[in-house]
CSV table of C-alpha atoms and ligand atoms in Angstrom, one decimal:
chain,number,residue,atom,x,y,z
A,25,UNK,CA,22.3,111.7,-20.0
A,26,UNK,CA,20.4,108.3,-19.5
A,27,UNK,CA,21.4,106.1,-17.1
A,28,UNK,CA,21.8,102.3,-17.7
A,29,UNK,CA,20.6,100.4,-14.9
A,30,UNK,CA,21.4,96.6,-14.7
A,31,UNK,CA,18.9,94.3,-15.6
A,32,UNK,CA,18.2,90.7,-14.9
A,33,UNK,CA,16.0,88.4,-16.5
A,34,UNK,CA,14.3,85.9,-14.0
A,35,UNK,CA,12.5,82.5,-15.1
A,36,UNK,CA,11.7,80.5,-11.6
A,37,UNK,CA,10.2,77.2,-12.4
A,38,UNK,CA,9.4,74.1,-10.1
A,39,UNK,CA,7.4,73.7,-6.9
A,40,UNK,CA,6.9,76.3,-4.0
A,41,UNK,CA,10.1,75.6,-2.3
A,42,UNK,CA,12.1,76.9,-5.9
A,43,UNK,CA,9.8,80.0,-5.5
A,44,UNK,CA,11.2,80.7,-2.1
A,45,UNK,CA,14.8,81.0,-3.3
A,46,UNK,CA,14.0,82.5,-6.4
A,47,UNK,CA,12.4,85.3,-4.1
A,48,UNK,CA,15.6,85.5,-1.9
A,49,UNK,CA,17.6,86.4,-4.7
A,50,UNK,CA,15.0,88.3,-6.5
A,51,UNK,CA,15.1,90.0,-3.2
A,52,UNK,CA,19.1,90.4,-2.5
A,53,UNK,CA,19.1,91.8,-6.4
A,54,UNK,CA,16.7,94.5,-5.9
A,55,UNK,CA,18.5,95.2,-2.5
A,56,UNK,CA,21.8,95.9,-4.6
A,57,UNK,CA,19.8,98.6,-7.2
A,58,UNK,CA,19.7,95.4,-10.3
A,59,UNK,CA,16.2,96.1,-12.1
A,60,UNK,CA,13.6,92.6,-12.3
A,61,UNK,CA,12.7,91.9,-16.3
A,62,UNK,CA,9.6,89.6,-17.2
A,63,UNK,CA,11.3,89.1,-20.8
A,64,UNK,CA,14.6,87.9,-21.9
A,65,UNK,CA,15.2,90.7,-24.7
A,66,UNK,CA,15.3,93.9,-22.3
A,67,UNK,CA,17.5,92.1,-19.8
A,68,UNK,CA,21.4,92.0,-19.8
A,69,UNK,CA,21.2,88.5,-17.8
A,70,UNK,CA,18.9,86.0,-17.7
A,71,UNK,CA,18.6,83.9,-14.5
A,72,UNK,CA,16.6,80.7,-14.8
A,73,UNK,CA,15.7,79.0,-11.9
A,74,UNK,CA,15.3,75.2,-12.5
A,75,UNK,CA,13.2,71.9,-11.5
A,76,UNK,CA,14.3,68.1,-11.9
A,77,UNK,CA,11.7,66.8,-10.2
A,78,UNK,CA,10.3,64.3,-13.1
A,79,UNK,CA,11.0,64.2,-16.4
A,80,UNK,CA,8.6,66.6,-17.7
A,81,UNK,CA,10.1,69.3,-15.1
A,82,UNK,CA,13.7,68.2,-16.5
A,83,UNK,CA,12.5,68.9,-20.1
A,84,UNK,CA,10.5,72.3,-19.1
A,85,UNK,CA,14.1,73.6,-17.8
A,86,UNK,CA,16.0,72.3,-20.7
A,87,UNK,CA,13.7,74.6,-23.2
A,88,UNK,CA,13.8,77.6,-20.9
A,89,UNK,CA,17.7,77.5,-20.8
A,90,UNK,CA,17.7,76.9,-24.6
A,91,UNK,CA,15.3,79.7,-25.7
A,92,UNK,CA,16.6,82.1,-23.1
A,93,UNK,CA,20.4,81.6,-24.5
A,94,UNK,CA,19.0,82.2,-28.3
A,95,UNK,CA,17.2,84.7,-27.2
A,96,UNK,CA,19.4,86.9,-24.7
A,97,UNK,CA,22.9,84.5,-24.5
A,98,UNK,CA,24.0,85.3,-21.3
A,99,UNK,CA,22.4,82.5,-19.1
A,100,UNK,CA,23.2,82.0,-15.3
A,101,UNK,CA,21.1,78.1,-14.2
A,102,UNK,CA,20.6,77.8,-10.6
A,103,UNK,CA,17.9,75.2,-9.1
A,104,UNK,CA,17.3,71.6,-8.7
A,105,UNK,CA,18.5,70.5,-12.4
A,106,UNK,CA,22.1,72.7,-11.5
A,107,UNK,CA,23.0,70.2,-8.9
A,108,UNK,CA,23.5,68.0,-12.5
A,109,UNK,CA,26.3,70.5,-13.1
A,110,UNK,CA,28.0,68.1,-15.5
A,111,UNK,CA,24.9,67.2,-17.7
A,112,UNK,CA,23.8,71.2,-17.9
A,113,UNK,CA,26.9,72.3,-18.9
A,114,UNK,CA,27.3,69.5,-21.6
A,115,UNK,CA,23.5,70.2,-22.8
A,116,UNK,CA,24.9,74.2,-22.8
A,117,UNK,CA,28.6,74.9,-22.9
A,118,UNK,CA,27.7,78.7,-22.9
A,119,UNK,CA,26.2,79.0,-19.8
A,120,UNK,CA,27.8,81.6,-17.7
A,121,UNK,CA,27.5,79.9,-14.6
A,122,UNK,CA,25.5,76.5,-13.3
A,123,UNK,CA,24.5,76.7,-9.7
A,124,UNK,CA,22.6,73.5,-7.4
A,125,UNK,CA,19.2,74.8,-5.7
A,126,UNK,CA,19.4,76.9,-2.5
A,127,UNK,CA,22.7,79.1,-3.8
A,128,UNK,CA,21.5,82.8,-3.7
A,129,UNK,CA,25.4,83.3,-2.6
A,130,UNK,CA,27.0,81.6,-5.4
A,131,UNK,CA,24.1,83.2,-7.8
A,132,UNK,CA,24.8,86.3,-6.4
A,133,UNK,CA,28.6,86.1,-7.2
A,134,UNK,CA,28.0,84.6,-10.7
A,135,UNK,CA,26.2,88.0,-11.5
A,136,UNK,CA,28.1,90.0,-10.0
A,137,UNK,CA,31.3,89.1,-12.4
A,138,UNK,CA,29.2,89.4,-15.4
A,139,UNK,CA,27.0,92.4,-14.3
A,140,UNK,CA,28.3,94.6,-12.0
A,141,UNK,CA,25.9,96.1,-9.7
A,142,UNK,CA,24.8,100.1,-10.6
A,143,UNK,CA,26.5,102.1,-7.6
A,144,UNK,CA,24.5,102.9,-4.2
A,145,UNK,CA,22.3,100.1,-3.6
A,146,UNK,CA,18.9,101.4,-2.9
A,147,UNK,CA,17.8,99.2,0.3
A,148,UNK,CA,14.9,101.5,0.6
A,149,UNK,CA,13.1,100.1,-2.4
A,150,UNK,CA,12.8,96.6,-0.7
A,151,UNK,CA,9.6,96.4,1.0
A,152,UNK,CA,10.1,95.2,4.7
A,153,UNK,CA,8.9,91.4,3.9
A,154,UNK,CA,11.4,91.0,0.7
A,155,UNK,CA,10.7,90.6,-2.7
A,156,UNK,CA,7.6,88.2,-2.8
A,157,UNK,CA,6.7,86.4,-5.9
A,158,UNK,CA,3.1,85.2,-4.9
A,159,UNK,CA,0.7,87.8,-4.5
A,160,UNK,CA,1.2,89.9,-1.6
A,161,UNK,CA,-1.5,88.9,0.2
A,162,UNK,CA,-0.3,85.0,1.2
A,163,UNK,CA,3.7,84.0,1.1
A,164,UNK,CA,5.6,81.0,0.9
A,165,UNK,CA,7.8,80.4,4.3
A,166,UNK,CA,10.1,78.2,3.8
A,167,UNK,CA,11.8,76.8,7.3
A,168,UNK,CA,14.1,73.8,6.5
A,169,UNK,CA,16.3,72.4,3.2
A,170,UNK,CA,16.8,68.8,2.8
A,171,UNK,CA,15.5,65.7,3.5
A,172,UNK,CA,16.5,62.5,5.7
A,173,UNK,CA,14.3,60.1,4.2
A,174,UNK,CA,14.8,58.1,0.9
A,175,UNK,CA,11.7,57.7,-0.7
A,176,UNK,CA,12.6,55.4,-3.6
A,177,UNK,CA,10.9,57.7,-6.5
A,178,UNK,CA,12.2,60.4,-5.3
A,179,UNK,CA,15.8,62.3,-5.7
A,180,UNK,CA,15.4,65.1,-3.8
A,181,UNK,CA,17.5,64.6,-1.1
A,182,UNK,CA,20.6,63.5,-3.4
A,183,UNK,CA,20.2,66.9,-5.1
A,184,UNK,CA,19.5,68.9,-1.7
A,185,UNK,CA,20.7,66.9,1.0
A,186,UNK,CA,19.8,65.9,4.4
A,187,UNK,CA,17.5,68.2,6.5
A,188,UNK,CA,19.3,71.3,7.4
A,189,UNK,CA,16.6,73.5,9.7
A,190,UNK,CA,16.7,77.3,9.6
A,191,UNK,CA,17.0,78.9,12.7
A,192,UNK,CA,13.4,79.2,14.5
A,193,UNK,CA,13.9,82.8,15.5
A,194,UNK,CA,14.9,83.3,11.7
A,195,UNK,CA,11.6,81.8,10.6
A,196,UNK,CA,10.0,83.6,13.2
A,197,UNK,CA,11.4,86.7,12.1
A,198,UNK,CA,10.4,86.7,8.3
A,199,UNK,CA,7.0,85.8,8.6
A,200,UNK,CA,6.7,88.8,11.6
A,201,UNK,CA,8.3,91.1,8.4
A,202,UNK,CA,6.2,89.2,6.0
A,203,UNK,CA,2.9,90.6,8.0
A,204,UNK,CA,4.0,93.9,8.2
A,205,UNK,CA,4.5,94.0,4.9
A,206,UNK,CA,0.6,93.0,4.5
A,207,UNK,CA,0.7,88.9,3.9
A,208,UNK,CA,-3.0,87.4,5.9
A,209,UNK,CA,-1.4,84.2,4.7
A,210,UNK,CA,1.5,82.2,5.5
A,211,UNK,CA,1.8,78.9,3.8
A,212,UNK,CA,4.8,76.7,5.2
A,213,UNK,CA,6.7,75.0,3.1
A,214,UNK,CA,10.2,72.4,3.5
A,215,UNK,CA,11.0,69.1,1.9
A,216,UNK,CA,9.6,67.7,5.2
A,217,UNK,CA,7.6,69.9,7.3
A,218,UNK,CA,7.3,67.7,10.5
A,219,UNK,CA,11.0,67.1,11.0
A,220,UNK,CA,11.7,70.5,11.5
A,221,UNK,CA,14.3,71.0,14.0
A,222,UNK,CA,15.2,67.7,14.0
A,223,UNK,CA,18.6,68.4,12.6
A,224,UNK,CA,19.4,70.7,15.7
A,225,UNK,CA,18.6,67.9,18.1
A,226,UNK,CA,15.4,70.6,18.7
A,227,UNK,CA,17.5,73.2,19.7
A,228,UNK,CA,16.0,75.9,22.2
A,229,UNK,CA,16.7,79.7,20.8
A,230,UNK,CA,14.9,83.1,22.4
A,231,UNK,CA,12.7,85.3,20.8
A,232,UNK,CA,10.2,88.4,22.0
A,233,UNK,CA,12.8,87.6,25.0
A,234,UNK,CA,10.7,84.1,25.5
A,235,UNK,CA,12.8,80.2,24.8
A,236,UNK,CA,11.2,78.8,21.6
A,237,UNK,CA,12.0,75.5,20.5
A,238,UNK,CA,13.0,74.4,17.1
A,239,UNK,CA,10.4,72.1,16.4
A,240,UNK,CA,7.1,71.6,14.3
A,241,UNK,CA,4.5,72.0,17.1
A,242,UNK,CA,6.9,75.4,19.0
A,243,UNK,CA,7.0,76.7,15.5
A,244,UNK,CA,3.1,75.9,14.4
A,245,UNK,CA,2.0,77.6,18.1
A,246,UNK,CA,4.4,80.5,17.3
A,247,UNK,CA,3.6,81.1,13.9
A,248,UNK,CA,-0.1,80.9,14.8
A,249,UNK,CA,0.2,83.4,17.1
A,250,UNK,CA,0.9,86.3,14.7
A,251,UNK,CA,-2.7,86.7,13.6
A,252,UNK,CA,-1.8,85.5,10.0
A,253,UNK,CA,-3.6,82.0,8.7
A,254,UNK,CA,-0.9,79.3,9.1
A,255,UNK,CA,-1.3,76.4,6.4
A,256,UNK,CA,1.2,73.4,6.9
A,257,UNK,CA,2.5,71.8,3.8
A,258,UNK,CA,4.8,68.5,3.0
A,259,UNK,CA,3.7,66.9,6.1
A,260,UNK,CA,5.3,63.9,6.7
A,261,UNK,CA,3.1,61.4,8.6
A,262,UNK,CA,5.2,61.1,11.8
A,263,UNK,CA,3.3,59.9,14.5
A,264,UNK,CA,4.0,63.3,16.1
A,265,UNK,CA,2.1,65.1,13.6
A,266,UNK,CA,-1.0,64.4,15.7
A,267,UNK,CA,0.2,67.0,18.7
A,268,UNK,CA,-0.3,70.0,16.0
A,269,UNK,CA,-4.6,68.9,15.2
A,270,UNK,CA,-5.7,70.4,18.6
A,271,UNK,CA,-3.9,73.9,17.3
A,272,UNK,CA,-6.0,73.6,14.6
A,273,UNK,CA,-9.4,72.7,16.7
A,274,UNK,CA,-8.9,75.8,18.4
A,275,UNK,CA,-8.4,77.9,15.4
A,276,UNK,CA,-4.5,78.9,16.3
A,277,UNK,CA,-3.7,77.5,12.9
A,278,UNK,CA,-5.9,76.4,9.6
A,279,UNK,CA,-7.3,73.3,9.8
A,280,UNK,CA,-6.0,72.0,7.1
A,281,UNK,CA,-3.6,69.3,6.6
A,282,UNK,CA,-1.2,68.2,3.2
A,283,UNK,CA,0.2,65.2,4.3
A,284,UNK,CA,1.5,62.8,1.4
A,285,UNK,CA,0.8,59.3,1.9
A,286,UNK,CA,1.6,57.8,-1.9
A,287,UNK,CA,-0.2,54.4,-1.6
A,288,UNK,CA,-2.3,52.3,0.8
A,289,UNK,CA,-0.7,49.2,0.4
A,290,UNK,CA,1.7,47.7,2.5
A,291,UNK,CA,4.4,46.0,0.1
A,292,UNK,CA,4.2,49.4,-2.3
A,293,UNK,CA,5.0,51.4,1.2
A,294,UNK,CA,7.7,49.4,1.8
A,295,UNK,CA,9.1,49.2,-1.6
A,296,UNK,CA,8.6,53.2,-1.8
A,297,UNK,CA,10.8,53.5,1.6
A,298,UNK,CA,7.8,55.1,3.4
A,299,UNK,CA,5.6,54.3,6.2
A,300,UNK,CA,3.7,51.5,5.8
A,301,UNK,CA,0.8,50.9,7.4
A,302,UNK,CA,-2.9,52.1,6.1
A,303,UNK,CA,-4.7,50.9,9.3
A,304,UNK,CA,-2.9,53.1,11.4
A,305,UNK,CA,-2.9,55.9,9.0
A,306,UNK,CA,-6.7,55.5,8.9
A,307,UNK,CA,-7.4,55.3,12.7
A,308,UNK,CA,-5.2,58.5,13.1
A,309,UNK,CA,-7.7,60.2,10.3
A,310,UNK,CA,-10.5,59.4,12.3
A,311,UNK,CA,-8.8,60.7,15.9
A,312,UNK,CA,-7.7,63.7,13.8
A,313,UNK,CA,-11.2,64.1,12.5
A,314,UNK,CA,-12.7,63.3,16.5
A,315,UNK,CA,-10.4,66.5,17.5
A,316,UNK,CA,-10.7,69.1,14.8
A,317,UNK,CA,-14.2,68.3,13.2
A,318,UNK,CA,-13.5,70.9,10.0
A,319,UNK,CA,-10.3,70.0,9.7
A,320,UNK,CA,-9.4,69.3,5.7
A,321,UNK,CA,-7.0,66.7,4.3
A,322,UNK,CA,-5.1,66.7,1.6
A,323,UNK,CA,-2.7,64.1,0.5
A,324,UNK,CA,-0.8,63.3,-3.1
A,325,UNK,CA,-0.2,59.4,-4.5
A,326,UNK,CA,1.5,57.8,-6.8
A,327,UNK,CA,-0.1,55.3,-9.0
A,328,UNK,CA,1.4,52.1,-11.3
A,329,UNK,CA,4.8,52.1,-8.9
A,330,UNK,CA,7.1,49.2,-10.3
A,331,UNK,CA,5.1,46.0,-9.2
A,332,UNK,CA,2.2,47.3,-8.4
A,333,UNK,CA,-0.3,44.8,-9.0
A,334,UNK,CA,-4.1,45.2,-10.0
A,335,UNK,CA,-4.6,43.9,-6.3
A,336,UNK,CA,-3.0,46.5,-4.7
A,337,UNK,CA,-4.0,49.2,-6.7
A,338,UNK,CA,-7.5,48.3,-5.9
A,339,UNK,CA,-6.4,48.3,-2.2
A,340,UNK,CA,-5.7,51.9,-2.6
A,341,UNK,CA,-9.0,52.6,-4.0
A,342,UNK,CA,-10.6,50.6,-1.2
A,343,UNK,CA,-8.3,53.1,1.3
A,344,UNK,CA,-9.3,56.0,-0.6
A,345,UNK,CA,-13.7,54.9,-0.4
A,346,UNK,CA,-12.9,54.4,4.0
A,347,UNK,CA,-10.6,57.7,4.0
A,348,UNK,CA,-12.5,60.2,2.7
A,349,UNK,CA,-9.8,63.0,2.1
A,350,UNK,CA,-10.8,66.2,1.0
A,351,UNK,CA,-8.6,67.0,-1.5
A,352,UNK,CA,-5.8,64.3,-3.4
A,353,UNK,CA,-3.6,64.4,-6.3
A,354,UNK,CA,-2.0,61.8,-8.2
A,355,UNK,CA,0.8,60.9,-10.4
A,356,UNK,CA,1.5,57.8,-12.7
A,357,UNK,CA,5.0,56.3,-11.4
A,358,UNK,CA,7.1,57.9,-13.7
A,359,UNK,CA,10.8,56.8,-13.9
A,360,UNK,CA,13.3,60.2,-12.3
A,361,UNK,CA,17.0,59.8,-13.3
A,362,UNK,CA,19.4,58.7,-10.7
A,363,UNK,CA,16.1,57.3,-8.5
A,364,UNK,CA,16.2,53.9,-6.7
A,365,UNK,CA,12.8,53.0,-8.0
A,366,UNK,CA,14.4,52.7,-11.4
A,367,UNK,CA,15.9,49.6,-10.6
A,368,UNK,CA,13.3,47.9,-9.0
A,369,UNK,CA,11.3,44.5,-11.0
A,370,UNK,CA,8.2,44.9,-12.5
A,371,UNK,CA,7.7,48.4,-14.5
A,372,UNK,CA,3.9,48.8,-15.0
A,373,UNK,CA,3.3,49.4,-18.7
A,374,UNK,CA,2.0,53.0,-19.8
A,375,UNK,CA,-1.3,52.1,-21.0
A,376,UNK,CA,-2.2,50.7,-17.6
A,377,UNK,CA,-0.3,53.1,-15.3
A,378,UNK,CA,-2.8,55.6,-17.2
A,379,UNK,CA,-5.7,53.9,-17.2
A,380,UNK,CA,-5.2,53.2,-13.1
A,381,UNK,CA,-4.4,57.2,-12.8
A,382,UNK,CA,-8.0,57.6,-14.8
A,383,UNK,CA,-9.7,55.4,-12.5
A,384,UNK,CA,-8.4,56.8,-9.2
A,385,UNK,CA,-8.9,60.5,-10.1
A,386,UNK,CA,-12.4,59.2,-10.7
A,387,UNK,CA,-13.0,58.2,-7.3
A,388,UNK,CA,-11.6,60.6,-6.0
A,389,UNK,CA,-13.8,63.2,-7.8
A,390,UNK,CA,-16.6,61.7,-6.6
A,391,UNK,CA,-15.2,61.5,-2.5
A,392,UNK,CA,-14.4,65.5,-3.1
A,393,UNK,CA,-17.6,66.5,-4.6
A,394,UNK,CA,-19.5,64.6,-1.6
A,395,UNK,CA,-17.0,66.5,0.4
A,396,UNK,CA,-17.8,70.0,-0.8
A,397,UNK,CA,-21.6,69.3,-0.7
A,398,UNK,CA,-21.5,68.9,2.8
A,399,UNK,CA,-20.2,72.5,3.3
A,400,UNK,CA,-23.6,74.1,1.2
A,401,UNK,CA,-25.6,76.4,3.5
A,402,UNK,CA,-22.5,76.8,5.9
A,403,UNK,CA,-21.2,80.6,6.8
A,404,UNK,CA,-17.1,80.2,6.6
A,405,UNK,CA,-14.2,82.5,6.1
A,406,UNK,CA,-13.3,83.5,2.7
A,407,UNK,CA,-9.7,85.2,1.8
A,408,UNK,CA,-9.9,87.1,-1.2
A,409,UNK,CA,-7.3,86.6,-4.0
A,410,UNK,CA,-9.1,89.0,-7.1
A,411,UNK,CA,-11.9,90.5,-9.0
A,412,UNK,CA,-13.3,89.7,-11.8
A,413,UNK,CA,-16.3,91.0,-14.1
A,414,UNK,CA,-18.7,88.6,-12.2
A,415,UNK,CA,-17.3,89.2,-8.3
A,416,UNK,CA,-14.5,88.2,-6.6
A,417,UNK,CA,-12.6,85.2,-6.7
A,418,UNK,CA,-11.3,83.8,-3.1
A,419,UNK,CA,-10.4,80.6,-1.0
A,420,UNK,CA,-11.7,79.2,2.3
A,421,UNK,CA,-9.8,77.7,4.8
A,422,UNK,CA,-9.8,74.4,3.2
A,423,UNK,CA,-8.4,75.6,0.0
A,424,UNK,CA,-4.6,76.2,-0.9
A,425,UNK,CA,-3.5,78.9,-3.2
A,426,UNK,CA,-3.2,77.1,-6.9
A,427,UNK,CA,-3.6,73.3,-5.9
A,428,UNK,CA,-6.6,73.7,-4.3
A,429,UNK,CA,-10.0,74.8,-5.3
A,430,UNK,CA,-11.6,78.1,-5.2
A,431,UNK,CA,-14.5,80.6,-3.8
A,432,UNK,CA,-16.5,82.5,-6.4
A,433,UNK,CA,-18.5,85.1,-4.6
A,434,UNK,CA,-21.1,87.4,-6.2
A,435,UNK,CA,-21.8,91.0,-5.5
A,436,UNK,CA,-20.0,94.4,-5.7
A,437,UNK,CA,-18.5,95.2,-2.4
A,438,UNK,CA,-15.6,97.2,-2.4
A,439,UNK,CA,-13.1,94.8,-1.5
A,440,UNK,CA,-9.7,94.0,-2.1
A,441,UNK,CA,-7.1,91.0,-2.3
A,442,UNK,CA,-6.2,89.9,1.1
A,443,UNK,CA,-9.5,90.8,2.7
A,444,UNK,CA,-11.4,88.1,4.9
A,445,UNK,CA,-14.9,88.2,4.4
A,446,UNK,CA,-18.2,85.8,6.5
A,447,UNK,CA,-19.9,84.6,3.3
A,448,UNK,CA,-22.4,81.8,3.1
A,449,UNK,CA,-21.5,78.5,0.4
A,450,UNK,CA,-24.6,78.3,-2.0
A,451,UNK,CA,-23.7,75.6,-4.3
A,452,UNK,CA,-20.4,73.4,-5.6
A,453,UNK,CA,-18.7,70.9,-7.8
A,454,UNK,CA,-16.4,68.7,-7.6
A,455,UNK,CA,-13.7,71.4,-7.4
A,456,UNK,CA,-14.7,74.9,-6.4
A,457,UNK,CA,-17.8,76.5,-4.1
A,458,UNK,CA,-20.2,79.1,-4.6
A,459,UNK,CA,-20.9,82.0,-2.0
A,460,UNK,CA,-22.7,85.2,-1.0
A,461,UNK,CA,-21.1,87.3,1.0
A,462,UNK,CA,-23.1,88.0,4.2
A,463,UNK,CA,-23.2,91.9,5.2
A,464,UNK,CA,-21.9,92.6,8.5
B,17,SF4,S1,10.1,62.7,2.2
B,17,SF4,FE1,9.7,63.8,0.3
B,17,SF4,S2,11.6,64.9,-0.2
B,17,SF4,FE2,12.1,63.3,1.3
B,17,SF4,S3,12.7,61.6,0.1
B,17,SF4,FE3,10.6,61.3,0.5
B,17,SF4,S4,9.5,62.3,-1.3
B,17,SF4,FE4,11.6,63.0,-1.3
C-alpha cells in the first residue's frame, strides 16, 4: 500500500535574513517527517515566505501568493509583507493563514491544523547543522531580530521591531553544528550587526565552560575561533566597529567589511536619521585601512533621497573618488509604504533619480576595477563554490556569496565545493578575477 507523506511547498523570497527563517522552518518541517517540494502542484501546502522591503519586493510577493493559490490553493504567507496582515488578507481572502517575519511557531501551528504531520517524526534525517538553504559549503547565521534605529526610508523595524539579540551561546552553538555539518563559511547576518547584545545590556553567558559576552567583538573573536571564515554583514557604522579591524589584521576573521553608509552628505544623513558625518567616516577608512592593509569594503547608498540636490549628490561622488571602497551598491530612493521618508519636501523626479543612479554606478565601476587590478599577480585564498565546463568557479576573501564578485579558475583538479585552494589572480574586470591554481 503507498504511503502518503505530507508535502509542503516552500517559496522563500527577500534578503538573507528571510532565508534564515525560511531554513528554521524548512528545518523544524523536515524534523516532524513533512517532505520539502520545489513546485506548487505536488505539494498539499504551499508556504511562501515574503519581502516588503520596496515596492518591487511588495509586488514580487503579491504574484507568488497569487499564482501559488491558482495553482495549489492552500497558501500559508509568513515574512516581512505578513506583518501587513490586514492588507494580505484583503489582497487574498483565502489564505489559510498570514504570519509577520520571524514566526516558525505560529507557521508551524498554521500547518499543523491544515496538514497533519505523518506519524514518528524522523529526527535522524536532519543533518546536525539544520536544513540549509545556501549551499552547504557557507551558511547564513543569523544572531539578532530588530532594529533600534529609524532610518527614514526604511520600515524594517516597524515590521520587526526593536533589536532582540539571540543568546551568544545559542549563536555559538549553531555555527559549532553548522561546521560539523561541513560549512567553511559563516556569513553573519542581523538587521544591525554591531549592536548585538546591546538589547541584553551585553549580558555575560558561559560556553566551552569559559564567560562569553554578548557583544559584536566577544562574538566576532568567538566565531573566528572555530576555524570557519567569519564574514560580518549589516554593519552599522558605530564608532565601536573599529575594535573588530585588528581581528581581521590577524586573520581571526575575513577582512572584509559591509558597512552601509547611504550618502556622504551631511543634511541627506540627517534627513535619513543616520550618522552624519563623511569626514569622520573617511578618517576611520583610512585607520581601518593603516590596521588591516587587505581589508575589503563594501558599503550600499541610496541615490535621489527627497531633496537631494545636484550639490549634494555630487558631494557623494566626490566621497566616493577619496574613499575608494571595494565594492558598493546603490539604489534610486524609492518611496516604501508606511516609511517616514514619504513625507518629507522635495521628491526627486524619476528621470533624474535614474540618471544620478547611472552616473554613480559609473564611478564606482571604474574605483572597483582599479581596485581589483591591484590584486593581479597576487597568490590569495580561493573558496570554491562549483564546476563548470571551463574550471571551477570560487570567491576570495573579498567576495561575498551572490553580491559580490567571483573567482574563475582554470584547470582540472579534482576539487570540490567548499575546498580552499592558494591560486595566483591573472587578470580582472570590473567585477570578477581570473586565477591559476598554484600546486602545492
Ligand atoms: S539600521 Fe537598517 S534596519 Fe535599522 S532602520 Fe536603518 S536601514 Fe532599517
Amino acid at each position: 500500500m503507498s504511503h502518503h507523506i505530507p508535502s509542503i511547498g516552500f517559496i522563500s523570497l527577500g534578503c538573507p535574513k528571510a532565508l534564515v527563517d525560511s531554513e528554521q522552518i524548512i528545518t523544524r518541517l523536515r524534523a516532524e517527517g513533512y517532505a520539502i517540494q520545489p513546485d506548487y502542484k505536488s505539494s498539499d501546502v504551499v508556504v511562501i515566505n515574503t519581502c516588503a522591503f520596496i515596492d518591487d519586493a511588495v509586488e514580487e510577493s503579491m504574484q507568488a501568493i497569487s499564482e501559488a493559490l491558482n495553482e495549489n490553493g492552500k497558501v500559508i504567507v509568513t515574512g516581512c509583507l505578513g506583518a501587513k496582515q490586514g492588507v494580505v488578507e484583503q489582497a487574498f481572502p483565502d489564505l489559510l493563514a498570514v504570519t509577520g517575519p520571524h514566526a516558525a511557531d505560529e507557521v508551524m501551528n498554521a500547518i499543523h491544523q491544515h496538514l497533519p504531520p505523518d506519524t514518528d517524526p524522523k529526527l535522524s534525517l536532519i543533518p546536525p547543522g539544520g536544513i540549509k538553504l545556501t549551499p552547504r559549503h557557507y551558511a547564513y547565521l543569523k544572531i539578532s531580530e530588530g532594529c533600534n534605529h529609524r532610518c527614514t526610508f526604511c520600515i524594517i523595524p516597524a515590521l520587526r521591531g526593536d533589536l532582540v539579540s539571540r543568546p551568544v551561546t545559542e549563536v555559538m552553538d549553531e555555527a559549532e553544528g553548522l561546521i560539523s555539518a561541513g560549512v567553511r563559511e559563516l556569513l553573519v547576518v542581523s538587521q544591525d550587526t554591531s549592536a548585538y547584545g546591546l538589547d541584553t545590556r551585553y549580558r555575560s553567558d558561559f560556553w566551552r565552560g569559559k564567560p562569553l559576552k554578548t557583544r559584536f567583538l566577544e562574538l566576532s573573536q568567538a566565531l573566528g575561533e572555530l576555524g570557519a571564515w567569519v564574514r560580518l554583514h549589516y554593519v552599522y557604522p558605530y564608532p565601536h566597529v573599529d575594535q573588530v579591524i585588528p581581528l581581521m589584521a590577524e586573520g581571526t576573521i575575513l577582512p572584509y567589511l559591509d558597512v552601509p553608509l547611504q550618502h556622504a552628505n551631511h543634511d541627506i544623513l540627517k534627513a535619513m536619521k543616520r550618522p552624519a558625518n563623511a569626514e569622520n567616516v573617511l578618517r576611520r577608512i583610512e585607520k581601518w585601512r593603516e590596521i588591516c592593509p587587505d581589508i575589503t569594503l563594501r558599503s550600499t547608498f541610496i541615490v535621489g533621497f527627497p531633496g537631494e540636490t545636484e550639490q549634494q549628490f555630487q558631494e557623494l561622488l566626490d566621497f566616493l573618488e577619496t574613499a575608494q571602497l571595494d565594492r558598493v551598491g546603490a539604489f534610486a530612493y524609492s518611496p516604501v509604504d508606511g516609511a517616514a521618508a514619504n513625507a518629507l519636501p522635495d521628491h526627486v523626479p524619476e528621470e533624474i533619480k535614474q540618471d544620478r543612479l547611472q552616473r554613480f554606478m559609473a564611478v564606482q565601476e571604474n574605483i572597483s576595477e582599479q581596485r581589483l587590478a591591484r590584486r593581479v599577480g597576487r597568490i590569495e585564498d580561493i573558496i570554491i563554490d562549483s564546476k563548470d565546463e571551463e574550471g571551477y568557479i570560487g570567491r576570495s576573501k573579498s567576495d561575498a556569496p551572490e553580491i559580490d564578485g567571483v573567482v574563475f579558475l582554470d584547470g582540472d583538479f579534482d576539487l570540490k565545493a567548499g575546498d580552499i585552494v592558494r591560486a595566483k589572480i591573472t587578470d580582472h574586470n570590473a567585477h570578477d578575477l581570473w586565477a591559476e591554481i598554484q600546486k602545492s
